[in-house]
Short mmCIF file of C-alpha atoms in Angstrom, two decimals:
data_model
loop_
_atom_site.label_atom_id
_atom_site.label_comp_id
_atom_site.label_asym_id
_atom_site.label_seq_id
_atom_site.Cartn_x
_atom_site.Cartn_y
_atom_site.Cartn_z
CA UNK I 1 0.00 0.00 0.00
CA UNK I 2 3.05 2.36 1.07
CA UNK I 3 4.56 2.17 -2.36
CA UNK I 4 1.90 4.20 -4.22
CA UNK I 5 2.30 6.93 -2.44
CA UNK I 6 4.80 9.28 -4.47
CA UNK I 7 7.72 10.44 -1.61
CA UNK I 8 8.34 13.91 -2.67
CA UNK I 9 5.33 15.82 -2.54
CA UNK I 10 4.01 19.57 -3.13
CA UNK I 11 2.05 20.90 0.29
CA UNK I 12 -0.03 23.59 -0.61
CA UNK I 13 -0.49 25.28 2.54
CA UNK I 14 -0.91 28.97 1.76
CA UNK I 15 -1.43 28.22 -2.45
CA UNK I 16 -4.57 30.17 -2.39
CA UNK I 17 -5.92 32.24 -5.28
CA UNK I 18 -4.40 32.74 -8.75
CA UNK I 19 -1.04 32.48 -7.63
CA UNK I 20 -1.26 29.16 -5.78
CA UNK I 21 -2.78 28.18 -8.86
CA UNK I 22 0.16 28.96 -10.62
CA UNK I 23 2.66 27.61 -8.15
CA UNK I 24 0.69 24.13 -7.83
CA UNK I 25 1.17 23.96 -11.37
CA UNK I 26 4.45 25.04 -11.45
CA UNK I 27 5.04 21.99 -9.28
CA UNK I 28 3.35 19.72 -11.40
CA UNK I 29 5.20 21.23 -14.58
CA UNK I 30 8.40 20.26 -12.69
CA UNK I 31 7.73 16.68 -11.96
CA UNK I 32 5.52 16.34 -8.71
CA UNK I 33 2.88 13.91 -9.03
CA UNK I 34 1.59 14.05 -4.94
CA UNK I 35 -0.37 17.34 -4.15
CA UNK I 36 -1.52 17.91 -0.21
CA UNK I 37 -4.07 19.79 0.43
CA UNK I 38 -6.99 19.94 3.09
CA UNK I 39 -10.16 20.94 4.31
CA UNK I 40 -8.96 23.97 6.96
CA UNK I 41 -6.12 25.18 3.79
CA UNK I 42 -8.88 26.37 2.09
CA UNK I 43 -6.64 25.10 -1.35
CA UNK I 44 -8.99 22.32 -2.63
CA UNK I 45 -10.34 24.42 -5.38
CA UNK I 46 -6.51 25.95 -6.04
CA UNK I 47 -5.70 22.22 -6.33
CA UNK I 48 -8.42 21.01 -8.83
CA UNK I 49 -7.89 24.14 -10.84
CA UNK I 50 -3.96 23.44 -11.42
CA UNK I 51 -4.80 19.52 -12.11
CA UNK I 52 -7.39 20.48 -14.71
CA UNK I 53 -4.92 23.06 -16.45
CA UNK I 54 -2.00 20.88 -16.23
CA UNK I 55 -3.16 18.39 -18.94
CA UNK I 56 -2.28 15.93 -16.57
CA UNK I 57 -4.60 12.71 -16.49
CA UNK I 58 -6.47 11.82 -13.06
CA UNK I 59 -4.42 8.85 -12.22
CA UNK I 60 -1.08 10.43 -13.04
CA UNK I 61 -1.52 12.77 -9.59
CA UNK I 62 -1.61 11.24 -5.89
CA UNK I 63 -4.36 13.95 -4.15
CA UNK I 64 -4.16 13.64 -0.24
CA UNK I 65 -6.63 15.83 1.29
CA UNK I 66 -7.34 15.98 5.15
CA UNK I 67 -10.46 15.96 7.52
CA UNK I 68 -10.44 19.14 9.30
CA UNK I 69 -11.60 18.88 13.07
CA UNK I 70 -15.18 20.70 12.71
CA UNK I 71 -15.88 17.70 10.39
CA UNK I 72 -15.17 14.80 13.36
CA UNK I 73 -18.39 14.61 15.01
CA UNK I 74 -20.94 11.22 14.25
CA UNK I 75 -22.53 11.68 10.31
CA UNK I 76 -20.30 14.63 9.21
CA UNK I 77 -17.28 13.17 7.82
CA UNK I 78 -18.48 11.94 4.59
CA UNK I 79 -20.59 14.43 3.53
CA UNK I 80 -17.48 16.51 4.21
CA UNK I 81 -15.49 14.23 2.01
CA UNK I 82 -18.14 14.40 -0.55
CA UNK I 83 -18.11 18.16 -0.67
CA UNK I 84 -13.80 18.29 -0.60
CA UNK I 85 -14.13 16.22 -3.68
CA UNK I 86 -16.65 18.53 -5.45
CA UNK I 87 -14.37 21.55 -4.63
CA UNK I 88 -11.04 19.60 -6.28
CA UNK I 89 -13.16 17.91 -9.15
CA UNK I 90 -12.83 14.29 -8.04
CA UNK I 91 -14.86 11.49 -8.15
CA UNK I 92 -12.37 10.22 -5.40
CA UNK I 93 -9.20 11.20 -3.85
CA UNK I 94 -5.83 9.02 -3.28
CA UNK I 95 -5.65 9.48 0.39
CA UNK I 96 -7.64 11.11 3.03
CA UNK I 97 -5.98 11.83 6.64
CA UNK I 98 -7.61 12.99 10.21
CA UNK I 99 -5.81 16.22 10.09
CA UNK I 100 -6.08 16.59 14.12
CA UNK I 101 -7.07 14.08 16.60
CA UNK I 102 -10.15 15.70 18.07
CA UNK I 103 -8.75 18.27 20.84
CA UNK I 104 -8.81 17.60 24.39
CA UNK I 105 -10.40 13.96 23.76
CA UNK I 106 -13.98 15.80 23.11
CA UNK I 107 -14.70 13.07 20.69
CA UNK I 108 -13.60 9.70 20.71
CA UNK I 109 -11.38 8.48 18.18
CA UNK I 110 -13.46 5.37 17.48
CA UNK I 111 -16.25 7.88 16.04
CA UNK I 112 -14.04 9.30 13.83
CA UNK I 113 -12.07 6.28 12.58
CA UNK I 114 -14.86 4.50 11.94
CA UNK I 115 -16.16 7.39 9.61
CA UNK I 116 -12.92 7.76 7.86
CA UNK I 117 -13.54 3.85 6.74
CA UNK I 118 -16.61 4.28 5.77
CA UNK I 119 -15.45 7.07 3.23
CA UNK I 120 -13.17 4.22 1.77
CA UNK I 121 -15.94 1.96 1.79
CA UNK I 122 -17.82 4.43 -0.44
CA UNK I 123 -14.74 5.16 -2.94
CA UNK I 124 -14.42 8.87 -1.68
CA UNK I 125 -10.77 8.05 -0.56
CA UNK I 126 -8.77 4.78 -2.20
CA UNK I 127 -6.45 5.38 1.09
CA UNK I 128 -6.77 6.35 4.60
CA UNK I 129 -4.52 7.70 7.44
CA UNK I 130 -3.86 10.10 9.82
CA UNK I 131 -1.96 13.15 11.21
CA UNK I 132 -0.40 14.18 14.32
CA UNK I 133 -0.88 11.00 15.62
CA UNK I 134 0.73 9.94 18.76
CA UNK I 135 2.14 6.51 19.70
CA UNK I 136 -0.94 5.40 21.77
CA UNK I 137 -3.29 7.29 19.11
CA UNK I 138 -1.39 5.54 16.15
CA UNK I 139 -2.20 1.82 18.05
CA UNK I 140 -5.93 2.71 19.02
CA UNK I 141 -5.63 3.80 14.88
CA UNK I 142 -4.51 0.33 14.01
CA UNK I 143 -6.53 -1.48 16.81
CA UNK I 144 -9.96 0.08 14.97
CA UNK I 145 -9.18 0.34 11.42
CA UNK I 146 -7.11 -3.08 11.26
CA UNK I 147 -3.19 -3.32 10.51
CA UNK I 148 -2.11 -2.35 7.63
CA UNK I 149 -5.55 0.20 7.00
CA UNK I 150 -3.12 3.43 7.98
CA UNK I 151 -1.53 4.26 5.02
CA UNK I 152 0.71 6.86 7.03
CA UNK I 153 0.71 9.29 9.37
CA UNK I 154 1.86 12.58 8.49
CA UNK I 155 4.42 14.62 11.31
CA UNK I 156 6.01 17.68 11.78
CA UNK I 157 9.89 16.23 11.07
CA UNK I 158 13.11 17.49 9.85
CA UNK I 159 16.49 17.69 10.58
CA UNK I 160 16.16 19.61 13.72
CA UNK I 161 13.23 17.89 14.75
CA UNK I 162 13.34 14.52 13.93
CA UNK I 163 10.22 13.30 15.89
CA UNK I 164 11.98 10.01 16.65
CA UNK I 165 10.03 7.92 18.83
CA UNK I 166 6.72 7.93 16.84
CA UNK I 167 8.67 8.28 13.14
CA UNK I 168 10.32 4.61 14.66
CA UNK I 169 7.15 2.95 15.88
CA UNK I 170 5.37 3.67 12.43
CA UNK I 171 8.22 2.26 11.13
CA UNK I 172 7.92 -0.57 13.01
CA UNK I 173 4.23 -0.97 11.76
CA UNK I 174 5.05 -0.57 8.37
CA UNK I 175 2.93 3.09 8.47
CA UNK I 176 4.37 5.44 6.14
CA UNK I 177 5.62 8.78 7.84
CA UNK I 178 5.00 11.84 5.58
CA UNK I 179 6.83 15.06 7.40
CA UNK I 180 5.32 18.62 7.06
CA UNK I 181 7.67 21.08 7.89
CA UNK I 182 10.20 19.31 6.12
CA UNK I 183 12.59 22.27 5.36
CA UNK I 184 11.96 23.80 8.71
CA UNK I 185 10.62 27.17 7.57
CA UNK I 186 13.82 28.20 6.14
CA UNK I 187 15.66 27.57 9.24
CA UNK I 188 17.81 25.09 7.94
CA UNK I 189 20.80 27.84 6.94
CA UNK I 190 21.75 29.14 10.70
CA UNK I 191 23.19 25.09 11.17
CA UNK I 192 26.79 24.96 10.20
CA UNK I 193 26.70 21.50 9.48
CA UNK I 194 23.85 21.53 6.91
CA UNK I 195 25.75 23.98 5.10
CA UNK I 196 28.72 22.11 5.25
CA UNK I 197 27.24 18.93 4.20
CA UNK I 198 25.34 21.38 1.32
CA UNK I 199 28.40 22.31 -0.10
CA UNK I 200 30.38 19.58 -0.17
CA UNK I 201 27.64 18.25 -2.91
CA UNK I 202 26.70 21.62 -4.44
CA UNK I 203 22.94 21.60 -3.18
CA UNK I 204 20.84 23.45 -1.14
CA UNK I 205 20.01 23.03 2.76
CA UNK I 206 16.44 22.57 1.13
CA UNK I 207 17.73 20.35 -0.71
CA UNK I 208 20.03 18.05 1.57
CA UNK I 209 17.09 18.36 4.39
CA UNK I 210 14.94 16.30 1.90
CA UNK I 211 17.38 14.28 0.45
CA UNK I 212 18.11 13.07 4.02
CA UNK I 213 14.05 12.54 4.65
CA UNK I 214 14.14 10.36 1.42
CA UNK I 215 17.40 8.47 2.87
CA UNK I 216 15.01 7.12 5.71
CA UNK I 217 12.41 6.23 3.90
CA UNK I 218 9.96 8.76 4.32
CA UNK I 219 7.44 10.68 2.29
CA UNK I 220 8.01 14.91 2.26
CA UNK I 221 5.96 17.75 1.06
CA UNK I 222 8.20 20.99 0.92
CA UNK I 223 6.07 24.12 -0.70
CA UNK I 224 6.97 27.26 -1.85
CA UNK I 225 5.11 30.12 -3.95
CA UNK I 226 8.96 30.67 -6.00
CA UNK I 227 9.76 28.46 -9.16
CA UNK I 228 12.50 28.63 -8.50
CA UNK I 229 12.62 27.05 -5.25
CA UNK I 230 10.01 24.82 -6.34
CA UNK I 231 12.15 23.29 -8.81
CA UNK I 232 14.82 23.26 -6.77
CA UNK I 233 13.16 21.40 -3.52
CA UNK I 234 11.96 18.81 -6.22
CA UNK I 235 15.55 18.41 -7.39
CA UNK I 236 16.09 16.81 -3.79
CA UNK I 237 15.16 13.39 -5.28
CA UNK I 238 18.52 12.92 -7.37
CA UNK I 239 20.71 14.12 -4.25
CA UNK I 240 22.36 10.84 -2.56
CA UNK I 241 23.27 11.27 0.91
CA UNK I 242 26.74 9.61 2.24
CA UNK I 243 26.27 7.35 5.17
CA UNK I 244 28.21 10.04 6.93
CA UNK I 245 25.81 12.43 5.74
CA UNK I 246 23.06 10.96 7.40
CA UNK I 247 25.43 10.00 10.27
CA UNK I 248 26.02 13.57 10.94
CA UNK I 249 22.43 15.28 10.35
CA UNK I 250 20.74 12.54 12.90
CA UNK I 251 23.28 13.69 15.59
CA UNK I 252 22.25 17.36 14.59
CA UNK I 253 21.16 18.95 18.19
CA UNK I 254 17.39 19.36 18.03
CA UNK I 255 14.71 22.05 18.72
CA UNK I 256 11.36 21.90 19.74
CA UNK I 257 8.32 21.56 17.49
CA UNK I 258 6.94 24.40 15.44
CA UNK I 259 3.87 23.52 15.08
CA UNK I 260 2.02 22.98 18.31
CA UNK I 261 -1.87 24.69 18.48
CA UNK I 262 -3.69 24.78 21.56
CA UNK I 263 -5.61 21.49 22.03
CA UNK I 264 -2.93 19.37 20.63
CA UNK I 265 -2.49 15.63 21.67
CA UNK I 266 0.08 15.01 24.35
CA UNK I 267 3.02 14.46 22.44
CA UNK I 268 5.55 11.43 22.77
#
């Protein structure tokens, strides 16, 4: 199931209006074939727009979209769904995720796993997963849905926060870990060692931040409004990392997570 799930993708958080239209297919004129979008991005329509323009046929492009927390409660997920694919133009979508576990536990997970299957059952999504999981969340996930029904779960992870303990035990289960944030806003620069390790092979940090994602077998979905960093970021893929490479970027000192709203799960 992993497999068809392209591993460099284009996020399009922030794509909105004609020039995320552009920049989405900008992406797709480079050579991305995985597009993330979601309900609470408000880029579903900027998403469908740049598929239709790019010539592109449906099953040449991986859509992931993602259930935004309003849409948990009993009954509302897949009429949700429905609607998400209506805005993008799709009869179905590749891959739908829980974007949030519901916050502070006000709905059990249970009501909204169950929902999310029942959207595959009806051939809204072909794949299912999650996002922001935690370790206990990703096993009540796998206890409910059945092993091997969690396509992935998608993380905040880079180089200087490499989310280790759940990016090993979805490893372990054979879950796919997508990271958001994978170029760290642009932070990447300030570490000496990235640029180092840049420079020896004539790449970006971007680009070695990625490349190193890749190395551990994970899925990543950079974005940027710039061709030119768009092309760039997907350039990533032909980058190989030396074992010392890698040696040197896991022992990289790490920071805490960006991305942490109020109402978030307890993290690992």
């Amino acid at each position: 199931m992993m497999d068809s799930i392209p591993r460099l993708g284009f996020g399009t958080w922030g794509r909105t209006g004609a020039d995320g239209v552009a920049a989405i297919l900008c992406a797709l004129e480079t050579g991305y074939r995985h597009l993330d979008t979601a309900q609470s991005y408000g880029t579903e329509q900027s998403v469908g727009e740049a598929v239709r323009q790019s010539g592109l046929k449906r099953d040449e492009i991986f859509v992931t979209t993602k259930i935004k927390v309003d849409n948990l409660d009993p009954g509302k997920l897949l009429p949700s769904l429905r609607q998400s694919c209506d805005t993008i133009g799709v009869d179905q979508v590749d891959l739908t995720l829980i974007h949030w576990p519901a916050p502070h536990g006000r709905i059990e997970p249970q009501i909204y796993l169950e929902q999310l299957a029942e959207a595959r059952e009806a051939a809204r999504t072909r794949m299912i997963g999650v996002s922001n999981f935690t370790i206990a969340l990703v096993e009540k996930a796998e206890a409910i849905l059945g092993k091997g029904a969690v396509a992935t779960n998608q993380i905040e992870l880079n180089p200087l926060f490499q989310n280790r303990k759940i990016a090993e035990v979805c490893g372990k289960r054979g879950i796919l870990v997508t990271c958001y944030q994978p170029v760290a806003q642009g932070r990447m620069g300030d570490i000496e060692q990235m640029r180092l390790i840049a420079e020896r092979h004539e790449a970006t940090v971007e680009q070695v931040a990625l490349a190193y994602e890749l190395s551990k077998g994970y899925a990543a979905i950079p974005t940027s409004s710039k061709p030119e960093r768009i092309r760039s970021n997907w350039q990533a893929h032909t980058l190989a990392l030396t074992a010392a490479d890698i040696e040197a970027i896991d022992a990289l000192p790490q920071s805490s997570r960006a991305i942490d709203p109020p109402g978030a799960p307890l993290w690992d």
